[in-house]
Coordinates of C-alpha atoms in Angstrom, one line a residue:
M1 CA -39.4 -5.2 -39.1
K2 CA -42.6 -4.2 -40.8
L3 CA -44.0 -6.3 -43.5
C4 CA -45.8 -4.1 -45.8
V5 CA -45.7 -2.7 -49.3
L6 CA -46.7 0.5 -51.0
L7 CA -47.8 0.5 -54.6
F8 CA -48.9 3.7 -56.4
A9 CA -50.6 4.2 -59.8
V10 CA -48.5 6.5 -62.0
L11 CA -50.3 8.5 -64.5
L12 CA -49.9 12.2 -64.1
T13 CA -47.1 14.6 -63.3
C14 CA -47.1 18.2 -62.2
A15 CA -47.6 21.0 -64.8
H16 CA -44.8 23.6 -64.7
A17 CA -45.7 25.8 -67.8
R18 CA -47.8 28.8 -68.1
S19 CA -49.6 30.4 -71.0
A20 CA -47.1 32.5 -72.9
P21 CA -46.7 34.4 -76.2
S22 CA -44.7 32.6 -79.0
P23 CA -41.3 32.0 -77.4
N24 CA -37.8 32.0 -78.7
L25 CA -37.2 28.3 -78.7
S26 CA -33.4 28.9 -78.4
D27 CA -34.0 30.6 -75.1
D28 CA -35.4 28.3 -72.4
K29 CA -35.8 31.2 -69.8
H30 CA -39.5 31.2 -70.7
L31 CA -39.9 27.8 -69.4
H32 CA -39.1 28.8 -65.8
E33 CA -40.9 32.1 -65.3
R34 CA -41.9 32.8 -61.8
P35 CA -45.2 34.2 -60.8
P36 CA -45.6 37.4 -58.8
P37 CA -45.3 37.3 -55.1
P38 CA -48.0 34.9 -53.5
L39 CA -51.5 36.3 -52.9
T40 CA -52.0 34.7 -49.5
K41 CA -50.1 34.4 -46.3
R42 CA -48.0 31.2 -46.0
P43 CA -46.8 29.1 -43.2
R44 CA -43.2 29.9 -42.1
I45 CA -40.5 27.7 -43.5
N46 CA -38.3 25.8 -40.9
S47 CA -35.3 27.9 -40.4
E48 CA -33.1 24.8 -40.3
E49 CA -33.9 24.2 -44.0
L50 CA -31.5 27.2 -44.6
E51 CA -28.5 25.4 -43.6
S52 CA -26.6 22.7 -45.7
E53 CA -26.2 20.5 -42.5
Y54 CA -30.0 20.1 -42.3
W55 CA -30.2 18.5 -45.7
I56 CA -27.1 16.3 -45.3
S57 CA -28.3 15.0 -42.0
S58 CA -31.7 14.3 -43.5
A59 CA -30.1 12.4 -46.3
Q60 CA -28.1 10.2 -44.0
E61 CA -31.1 9.4 -41.8
E62 CA -33.1 8.4 -44.9
L63 CA -30.1 6.2 -46.1
Q64 CA -29.8 4.5 -42.7
L65 CA -33.5 3.7 -42.7
A66 CA -33.1 2.1 -46.2
L67 CA -30.2 0.0 -45.0
D68 CA -32.2 -1.0 -41.9
V69 CA -34.9 -2.4 -44.1
T70 CA -32.5 -4.3 -46.4
N71 CA -30.5 -5.8 -43.4
N72 CA -33.6 -6.9 -41.5
L73 CA -36.1 -8.2 -44.0
N74 CA -39.1 -9.9 -42.5
R75 CA -39.3 -13.1 -44.2
N76 CA -42.3 -14.4 -42.3
V77 CA -45.3 -15.8 -44.2
A78 CA -48.2 -13.3 -44.0
K79 CA -51.2 -15.0 -42.3
N80 CA -53.4 -11.9 -42.9
V81 CA -53.6 -9.4 -45.9
I82 CA -55.0 -6.0 -46.0
L83 CA -55.4 -4.2 -49.2
F84 CA -56.1 -0.4 -48.9
L85 CA -57.2 0.9 -52.2
G86 CA -57.4 4.7 -52.7
D87 CA -59.7 4.9 -55.8
G88 CA -58.4 7.4 -58.3
M89 CA -55.5 8.4 -55.8
G90 CA -52.7 9.0 -58.4
I91 CA -49.4 10.9 -57.8
P92 CA -51.0 14.4 -58.1
T93 CA -53.5 13.6 -55.5
L94 CA -50.9 12.2 -53.0
T95 CA -48.8 15.3 -53.5
A96 CA -51.7 17.7 -52.9
A97 CA -53.0 15.7 -50.0
R98 CA -49.6 15.6 -48.4
I99 CA -49.4 19.3 -48.6
L100 CA -52.9 19.8 -47.3
K101 CA -52.2 17.5 -44.4
G102 CA -49.3 19.9 -43.2
Q103 CA -51.3 23.0 -43.8
R104 CA -54.1 21.7 -41.6
Q105 CA -51.8 21.0 -38.6
D106 CA -51.6 23.1 -35.6
P107 CA -49.4 25.0 -36.1
P108 CA -49.6 24.7 -39.8
T109 CA -46.4 23.8 -41.8
P110 CA -45.8 24.5 -45.5
G111 CA -46.9 20.9 -46.2
E112 CA -44.4 19.8 -48.8
E113 CA -41.9 18.3 -46.3
G114 CA -44.6 16.1 -44.6
R115 CA -45.7 12.6 -45.3
L116 CA -48.9 10.5 -45.4
V117 CA -48.8 7.6 -43.1
F118 CA -48.3 5.1 -45.7
E119 CA -45.5 7.1 -47.3
T120 CA -43.4 6.0 -44.3
F121 CA -43.7 2.3 -45.2
P122 CA -40.3 0.7 -45.9
H123 CA -41.1 -0.6 -49.3
L124 CA -42.4 1.6 -52.2
A125 CA -43.0 1.0 -55.8
L126 CA -44.8 2.3 -58.9
S127 CA -47.5 0.5 -60.8
K128 CA -48.7 0.7 -64.5
T129 CA -52.4 0.6 -65.2
Y130 CA -54.6 0.0 -68.3
N131 CA -57.4 -2.1 -69.5
V132 CA -57.2 -4.7 -72.3
D133 CA -59.1 -2.5 -74.6
Y134 CA -58.6 1.0 -73.1
Q135 CA -55.6 3.1 -72.5
T136 CA -57.2 4.9 -69.5
P137 CA -58.7 2.2 -67.3
D138 CA -61.8 2.3 -65.0
S139 CA -62.4 0.9 -61.6
A140 CA -64.1 -2.3 -62.8
G141 CA -61.3 -3.4 -65.1
T142 CA -58.5 -2.4 -62.7
G143 CA -60.5 -4.0 -59.7
T144 CA -60.6 -7.3 -61.7
A145 CA -56.8 -7.0 -62.4
Y146 CA -55.7 -6.7 -58.9
L147 CA -58.4 -8.8 -57.0
C148 CA -58.7 -11.6 -59.7
G149 CA -55.2 -11.4 -61.3
V150 CA -56.5 -11.1 -64.9
K151 CA -56.6 -7.9 -67.0
T152 CA -59.9 -7.4 -68.6
N153 CA -61.9 -4.9 -70.6
I154 CA -63.3 -1.6 -69.2
G155 CA -66.7 -1.8 -67.5
V156 CA -66.8 -5.5 -66.7
L157 CA -66.4 -7.3 -63.5
G158 CA -64.6 -10.7 -62.5
V159 CA -64.5 -11.9 -66.1
N160 CA -61.7 -12.0 -68.7
A161 CA -61.4 -10.0 -71.8
R162 CA -63.7 -12.3 -73.8
V163 CA -66.6 -10.5 -72.2
V164 CA -67.3 -7.1 -73.5
E165 CA -69.2 -4.4 -71.6
S166 CA -72.9 -4.8 -71.8
S167 CA -75.5 -2.0 -72.1
T168 CA -75.6 0.4 -69.1
S169 CA -79.2 1.4 -69.8
S170 CA -81.9 -0.4 -67.7
K171 CA -84.0 -2.8 -69.6
T172 CA -82.5 -1.8 -73.0
S173 CA -81.4 -4.4 -75.6
V174 CA -77.7 -4.9 -75.9
A175 CA -78.2 -5.7 -79.6
S176 CA -79.6 -2.1 -80.1
W177 CA -76.2 -0.6 -79.9
L178 CA -73.6 -3.4 -80.6
P179 CA -72.5 -3.6 -84.3
P180 CA -73.1 -6.9 -86.3
V181 CA -71.2 -9.8 -85.1
P182 CA -68.0 -10.3 -87.2
P183 CA -66.9 -13.6 -88.7
R184 CA -65.4 -15.8 -86.2
G185 CA -61.8 -15.0 -85.7
Q186 CA -62.0 -11.4 -87.0
Y187 CA -62.2 -8.2 -85.0
T188 CA -64.4 -5.2 -85.9
N189 CA -62.3 -2.0 -85.9
G190 CA -63.4 0.5 -83.3
S191 CA -65.6 -1.9 -81.3
R192 CA -65.0 -3.7 -78.0
R193 CA -65.3 -7.1 -79.5
T194 CA -63.5 -10.4 -79.3
P195 CA -62.9 -13.0 -82.0
E196 CA -65.8 -14.9 -80.6
G197 CA -68.3 -12.1 -80.6
P198 CA -69.9 -10.2 -77.6
H199 CA -70.7 -11.9 -74.3
T200 CA -73.2 -9.9 -72.5
C201 CA -75.0 -12.0 -69.8
Y202 CA -74.2 -14.5 -67.1
G203 CA -74.7 -17.6 -69.3
T204 CA -72.0 -16.6 -71.6
I205 CA -69.8 -15.3 -68.8
R206 CA -69.9 -18.7 -67.2
S207 CA -68.4 -20.3 -70.5
S208 CA -65.6 -17.6 -70.5
Q209 CA -63.5 -19.2 -67.8
P210 CA -63.7 -16.3 -65.3
P211 CA -61.0 -16.0 -62.8
D212 CA -61.5 -16.5 -59.2
S213 CA -61.4 -13.6 -56.7
V214 CA -58.0 -13.2 -54.9
L215 CA -60.0 -12.2 -51.7
L216 CA -60.5 -16.0 -51.2
L217 CA -57.3 -17.1 -52.6
L218 CA -55.2 -14.8 -50.4
L219 CA -56.2 -16.8 -47.3
S220 CA -53.0 -18.3 -45.9
L221 CA -52.4 -21.9 -46.6
V222 CA -56.1 -22.6 -47.2
P223 CA -57.1 -24.0 -50.6
L224 CA -59.8 -22.2 -52.3
Y225 CA -61.9 -25.3 -52.8
T226 CA -62.2 -25.9 -49.1
Y227 CA -64.4 -22.6 -48.9
R228 CA -67.0 -23.6 -51.4
Y229 CA -68.4 -26.1 -48.9
R230 CA -67.9 -24.4 -45.6
S231 CA -70.9 -24.0 -43.3
S232 CA -69.4 -20.9 -41.7
L233 CA -68.5 -17.7 -43.6
S234 CA -64.8 -16.9 -44.7
P235 CA -62.8 -14.5 -42.7
V236 CA -63.0 -12.1 -45.6
G237 CA -64.1 -8.5 -45.5
I238 CA -64.9 -5.4 -47.7
V239 CA -65.0 -1.9 -46.6
T240 CA -65.9 0.9 -48.8
T241 CA -67.0 4.6 -48.9
T242 CA -69.1 3.9 -52.0
S243 CA -71.9 1.5 -52.5
V244 CA -70.8 -2.0 -51.8
T245 CA -72.1 -3.0 -55.2
H246 CA -69.8 -0.4 -56.9
A247 CA -66.9 -1.3 -59.2
T248 CA -64.0 -1.7 -56.7
P249 CA -65.8 -3.8 -54.1
A250 CA -67.8 -5.8 -56.6
A251 CA -64.7 -7.0 -58.4
G252 CA -64.0 -9.0 -55.4
Y253 CA -67.2 -11.1 -55.4
A254 CA -69.2 -10.4 -58.7
R255 CA -69.1 -11.6 -62.3
S256 CA -70.9 -9.0 -64.5
A257 CA -70.9 -7.9 -68.1
S258 CA -71.4 -4.5 -66.7
R259 CA -70.4 -2.7 -63.5
Y260 CA -73.7 -0.9 -63.6
F261 CA -75.9 -4.2 -63.0
E262 CA -75.9 -3.2 -59.5
D263 CA -79.5 -4.4 -58.8
D264 CA -82.3 -6.0 -60.7
S265 CA -83.7 -2.8 -62.0
D266 CA -80.4 -2.3 -63.9
L267 CA -80.4 -5.6 -65.9
P268 CA -81.4 -5.5 -69.4
T269 CA -84.4 -7.6 -70.5
E270 CA -82.3 -10.3 -72.2
C271 CA -80.1 -10.8 -69.1
L272 CA -83.0 -11.6 -66.8
G273 CA -82.7 -15.2 -65.8
K274 CA -79.1 -15.3 -67.2
Q275 CA -77.2 -13.1 -64.9
L276 CA -77.8 -12.1 -61.3
S277 CA -77.5 -8.5 -60.5
I278 CA -74.5 -7.5 -58.3
A279 CA -76.4 -7.1 -55.1
R280 CA -78.0 -10.6 -55.5
Q281 CA -74.4 -12.1 -56.3
L282 CA -73.3 -10.7 -53.0
V283 CA -76.2 -12.4 -51.1
D284 CA -76.8 -15.6 -53.2
E285 CA -73.7 -16.6 -55.1
F286 CA -70.2 -17.8 -54.2
P287 CA -67.9 -16.0 -53.2
G288 CA -70.1 -13.1 -52.2
N289 CA -72.2 -15.0 -49.9
Q290 CA -69.1 -16.2 -48.1
L291 CA -67.9 -12.7 -47.1
K292 CA -68.0 -12.4 -43.4
V293 CA -67.9 -8.5 -43.3
V294 CA -69.3 -6.1 -45.7
L295 CA -69.5 -2.4 -44.8
G296 CA -70.4 0.7 -47.0
G297 CA -73.1 2.4 -48.8
G298 CA -75.7 1.2 -51.3
L299 CA -78.7 0.1 -49.3
S300 CA -81.1 1.1 -52.2
H301 CA -79.6 -1.7 -54.4
F302 CA -80.8 -4.3 -51.8
T303 CA -84.3 -3.0 -51.5
S304 CA -85.3 -2.1 -55.1
H305 CA -86.8 -5.7 -55.7
G306 CA -87.7 -7.3 -52.4
N307 CA -85.7 -7.1 -49.2
L308 CA -82.2 -8.6 -49.7
T309 CA -81.0 -7.7 -46.5
A310 CA -83.5 -9.8 -44.8
V311 CA -82.6 -12.7 -47.2
W312 CA -79.0 -12.2 -46.1
Q313 CA -79.7 -12.1 -42.3
N314 CA -82.1 -15.3 -42.6
R315 CA -79.4 -17.2 -44.4
T316 CA -76.4 -16.2 -42.3
G317 CA -77.9 -15.3 -38.9
G318 CA -75.6 -12.2 -39.1
I319 CA -75.7 -8.6 -37.8
L320 CA -77.4 -5.9 -39.8
A321 CA -76.2 -2.3 -39.2
F322 CA -77.8 0.8 -40.8
N323 CA -76.2 3.6 -38.8
N324 CA -73.2 4.3 -36.5
E325 CA -75.2 3.1 -33.4
D326 CA -75.9 -0.2 -34.8
L327 CA -72.2 -0.7 -35.8
L328 CA -71.1 0.2 -32.2
N329 CA -73.6 -2.1 -30.8
A330 CA -72.3 -5.0 -33.1
Q331 CA -70.2 -6.9 -30.4
D332 CA -70.7 -10.6 -31.3
T333 CA -67.7 -11.0 -33.6
S334 CA -68.6 -14.6 -34.2
R335 CA -71.4 -13.6 -36.4
P336 CA -71.1 -12.2 -40.0
L337 CA -71.7 -8.4 -40.3
L338 CA -73.4 -6.4 -43.1
G339 CA -73.5 -2.6 -42.7
L340 CA -75.3 -0.4 -45.3
F341 CA -75.1 3.1 -44.0
S342 CA -76.6 5.2 -46.9
S343 CA -78.9 4.7 -49.8
S344 CA -76.2 5.1 -52.4
H345 CA -72.5 6.1 -51.8
M346 CA -71.5 7.4 -48.2
P347 CA -71.7 11.2 -47.6
N348 CA -68.1 12.8 -48.0
H349 CA -66.1 12.7 -44.9
E350 CA -66.5 16.4 -43.9
N351 CA -70.3 16.0 -44.2
L352 CA -70.7 12.9 -42.0
N353 CA -73.1 13.2 -39.1
P354 CA -71.2 10.9 -36.6
A355 CA -74.4 10.1 -34.8
E356 CA -75.7 8.5 -38.0
T357 CA -72.9 7.5 -40.4
P358 CA -69.6 5.8 -39.6
S359 CA -66.3 7.1 -41.2
I360 CA -63.9 4.9 -43.1
K361 CA -61.7 4.7 -40.1
E362 CA -64.6 3.4 -37.9
M363 CA -65.8 0.9 -40.5
A364 CA -62.2 -0.4 -41.1
L365 CA -61.6 -0.8 -37.3
A366 CA -64.9 -2.6 -37.0
A367 CA -64.0 -5.1 -39.8
V368 CA -60.5 -5.8 -38.1
R369 CA -62.3 -6.4 -35.0
F370 CA -64.7 -9.1 -36.6
L371 CA -61.9 -10.8 -38.7
K372 CA -58.6 -10.7 -36.7
D373 CA -59.4 -13.6 -34.3
N374 CA -59.5 -16.3 -36.9
D375 CA -56.7 -18.8 -36.7
E376 CA -56.6 -19.3 -40.3
G377 CA -56.0 -15.5 -40.9
F378 CA -58.2 -12.9 -42.7
A379 CA -58.2 -10.8 -45.8
L380 CA -59.7 -7.3 -45.9
L381 CA -60.2 -4.8 -48.6
V382 CA -60.7 -1.3 -47.6
E383 CA -61.6 1.3 -50.4
G384 CA -61.4 5.1 -50.2
G385 CA -63.9 5.3 -53.0
K386 CA -65.0 8.9 -52.6
I387 CA -61.5 10.2 -53.6
D388 CA -62.4 9.1 -57.2
I389 CA -66.0 10.3 -57.0
N390 CA -65.1 13.8 -56.1
H391 CA -62.3 13.9 -58.7
H392 CA -64.9 12.9 -61.3
Y393 CA -66.9 15.9 -60.3
G394 CA -63.9 18.2 -60.3
N395 CA -64.0 18.8 -56.5
P396 CA -60.4 18.7 -55.3
Y397 CA -61.6 20.1 -51.8
H398 CA -63.5 16.9 -50.9
A399 CA -61.1 14.6 -52.9
L400 CA -58.1 15.7 -50.8
R401 CA -60.1 15.5 -47.6
E402 CA -61.2 12.0 -48.6
T403 CA -57.6 11.0 -49.1
L404 CA -56.7 12.2 -45.6
A405 CA -59.5 10.3 -44.1
F406 CA -58.3 7.2 -46.0
D407 CA -54.8 8.0 -44.4
E408 CA -56.4 8.2 -40.9
A409 CA -58.0 4.8 -41.4
I410 CA -54.6 3.3 -42.4
E411 CA -52.9 4.8 -39.3
A412 CA -55.7 3.4 -37.1
V413 CA -55.7 -0.1 -38.7
I414 CA -52.0 -0.6 -38.5
G415 CA -52.2 0.1 -34.7
E416 CA -54.5 -2.8 -34.3
I417 CA -52.6 -5.5 -36.2
S418 CA -48.9 -7.0 -36.2
F419 CA -46.7 -6.5 -39.1
E420 CA -45.0 -10.0 -38.0
D421 CA -47.9 -11.8 -39.6
T422 CA -49.9 -9.2 -41.6
L423 CA -49.1 -7.8 -45.2
V424 CA -50.5 -4.4 -45.6
V425 CA -50.6 -3.0 -49.2
V426 CA -51.6 0.5 -50.1
T427 CA -52.3 1.2 -53.8
A428 CA -54.5 3.1 -56.2
D429 CA -56.2 1.7 -59.4
H430 CA -55.8 4.8 -61.6
S431 CA -55.3 8.6 -61.4
H432 CA -57.3 11.7 -62.5
T433 CA -56.7 14.7 -64.7
M434 CA -56.0 17.0 -61.6
T435 CA -52.6 18.5 -61.7
L436 CA -50.6 21.0 -59.9
N437 CA -50.0 24.3 -61.6
G438 CA -46.5 25.9 -61.2
Y439 CA -44.6 27.5 -60.0
Q440 CA -46.2 27.9 -56.5
P441 CA -44.0 29.5 -53.8
R442 CA -43.4 27.1 -50.9
G443 CA -46.4 26.8 -48.6
T444 CA -49.0 28.3 -51.0
P445 CA -52.4 27.0 -49.8
I446 CA -53.2 23.9 -52.0
H447 CA -56.7 25.3 -52.5
G448 CA -55.5 28.8 -52.9
L449 CA -54.4 31.2 -55.6
V450 CA -50.7 31.0 -57.0
G451 CA -50.7 34.3 -58.7
Y452 CA -51.6 36.1 -62.0
D453 CA -50.8 34.9 -65.6
I454 CA -49.5 37.0 -68.4
R455 CA -53.2 38.1 -69.0
N456 CA -53.5 39.3 -65.4
V457 CA -56.1 36.3 -64.8
A458 CA -55.5 34.5 -61.3
Y459 CA -54.9 30.9 -61.4
T460 CA -55.1 28.2 -58.7
S461 CA -52.7 25.8 -57.2
L462 CA -54.8 22.9 -58.8
S463 CA -56.7 22.4 -62.0
Y464 CA -58.3 19.7 -64.1
A465 CA -57.6 19.0 -67.7
N466 CA -61.3 17.9 -68.4
G467 CA -64.5 17.2 -66.8
P468 CA -66.6 19.5 -64.5
G469 CA -63.4 20.9 -63.0
Y470 CA -62.2 22.0 -66.4
R471 CA -63.6 25.5 -66.8
F472 CA -61.6 26.8 -69.6
S473 CA -63.0 28.1 -73.0
V474 CA -61.8 29.3 -76.3
D475 CA -62.7 32.8 -77.5
E476 CA -63.4 34.1 -81.0
N477 CA -59.7 34.8 -81.4
N478 CA -58.9 31.2 -80.6
Q479 CA -57.4 32.2 -77.2
V480 CA -57.7 30.2 -74.2
S481 CA -59.7 32.0 -71.4
R482 CA -60.9 30.9 -68.0
P483 CA -62.6 32.5 -65.0
N484 CA -60.6 35.1 -62.9
V485 CA -61.5 33.7 -59.5
T486 CA -61.1 35.4 -56.3
E487 CA -59.2 34.1 -53.1
E488 CA -62.7 33.3 -51.5
E489 CA -63.7 31.3 -54.4
A490 CA -60.5 29.3 -54.8
G491 CA -61.1 27.1 -51.8
Q492 CA -63.9 25.3 -53.8
Y493 CA -62.7 25.9 -57.2
A494 CA -59.9 24.4 -59.2
G495 CA -59.0 25.6 -62.6

């Protein structure tokens, strides 16, 4: 019996309505208009699906699987915990990635009937996400929530909501943009303030009773305090396709009034000497300096002021890796491992040069190899961070391929561990504004065109409601218009 849980962030649903003239509201036929025949060739649908027996049999198999889970619950205490975090991997992303996975198979399938690897896990649930001060959360506030167990404000890391986000501009004064401090016990409408006023630097963070990172608390039957005085590093690791100082990984080890204080050049003047940058906290402060494995991008944040990688190596005697060859040659698993494979975030999966840069699957497998032999168990965070970054740029092509690379990493890792003593959780921290446009005929290419709207303008399977992928405009007649893209353009375009 597998011991694993799948959690999803629920934020968006599929859009099913098209632009239409003012309808007769007493007649709902306009709500279900079908587009013209599909513009592209589609994979053939399985002929068995045409028969009732196929669906009845499928339902019985699913029901039996559910009963098997219920009747054979794994009640073991997990020694190891692996948390896979798909940043920005909301429900529409899962749907689109699942379809793309099937359509990329040989031979291709329509895609809708398939599953991502983690969708086959026996336990699934939905999660609700928000920040204390924002309806739509960011990865710093959500990272603090699931890694520290405390909801907090947008933009801050490893602290509670008495800390408000500091300035994100290098060397600028926090006071230059914050409103006057209100009287104690009062709020200022429209500002991110607490009754005690703003906390902006490390000195005030220390007094705000910050939570402890669950990356250390997760270690089975080992009290947190024992790790504060260990001479060897903890069996805890972080893998990410972003910079290792980015919001999600940093929430596991840093305490910062801004997610953007990644290195010393990012710290405002008044914070110098009060709060360490996130990179320095990883190297110099607990719990960052207790991590045994850290793999991802962000080398520039460790070299902007001195050479923090050398400081880390001198202190730990660990292995430094700067390319895939270094990672493959890292064989002494008794030593800690720090891999920084790009100046900033890692390249998109499809653009990786395998001779230079490891994939998320290769990094995750290396992390497991370095952690799994510890008798006390291990904890590992694996983030598919480029899912989110590509969505921010309105690029569904790479966002979905990053999701499939994330899926491949999960499949590879669960092949290396035992579910008898390992808890595997797959989740997301928030969603994005990408949605599926309707009604697409079955098997429509997920990056293709669906058909033409009532203005004879082609529309794509995917679109964004805002951001760079939102390419709509309103003309002088207050009518919404958008580009009339071609089939060739649709592969890189959404909306």
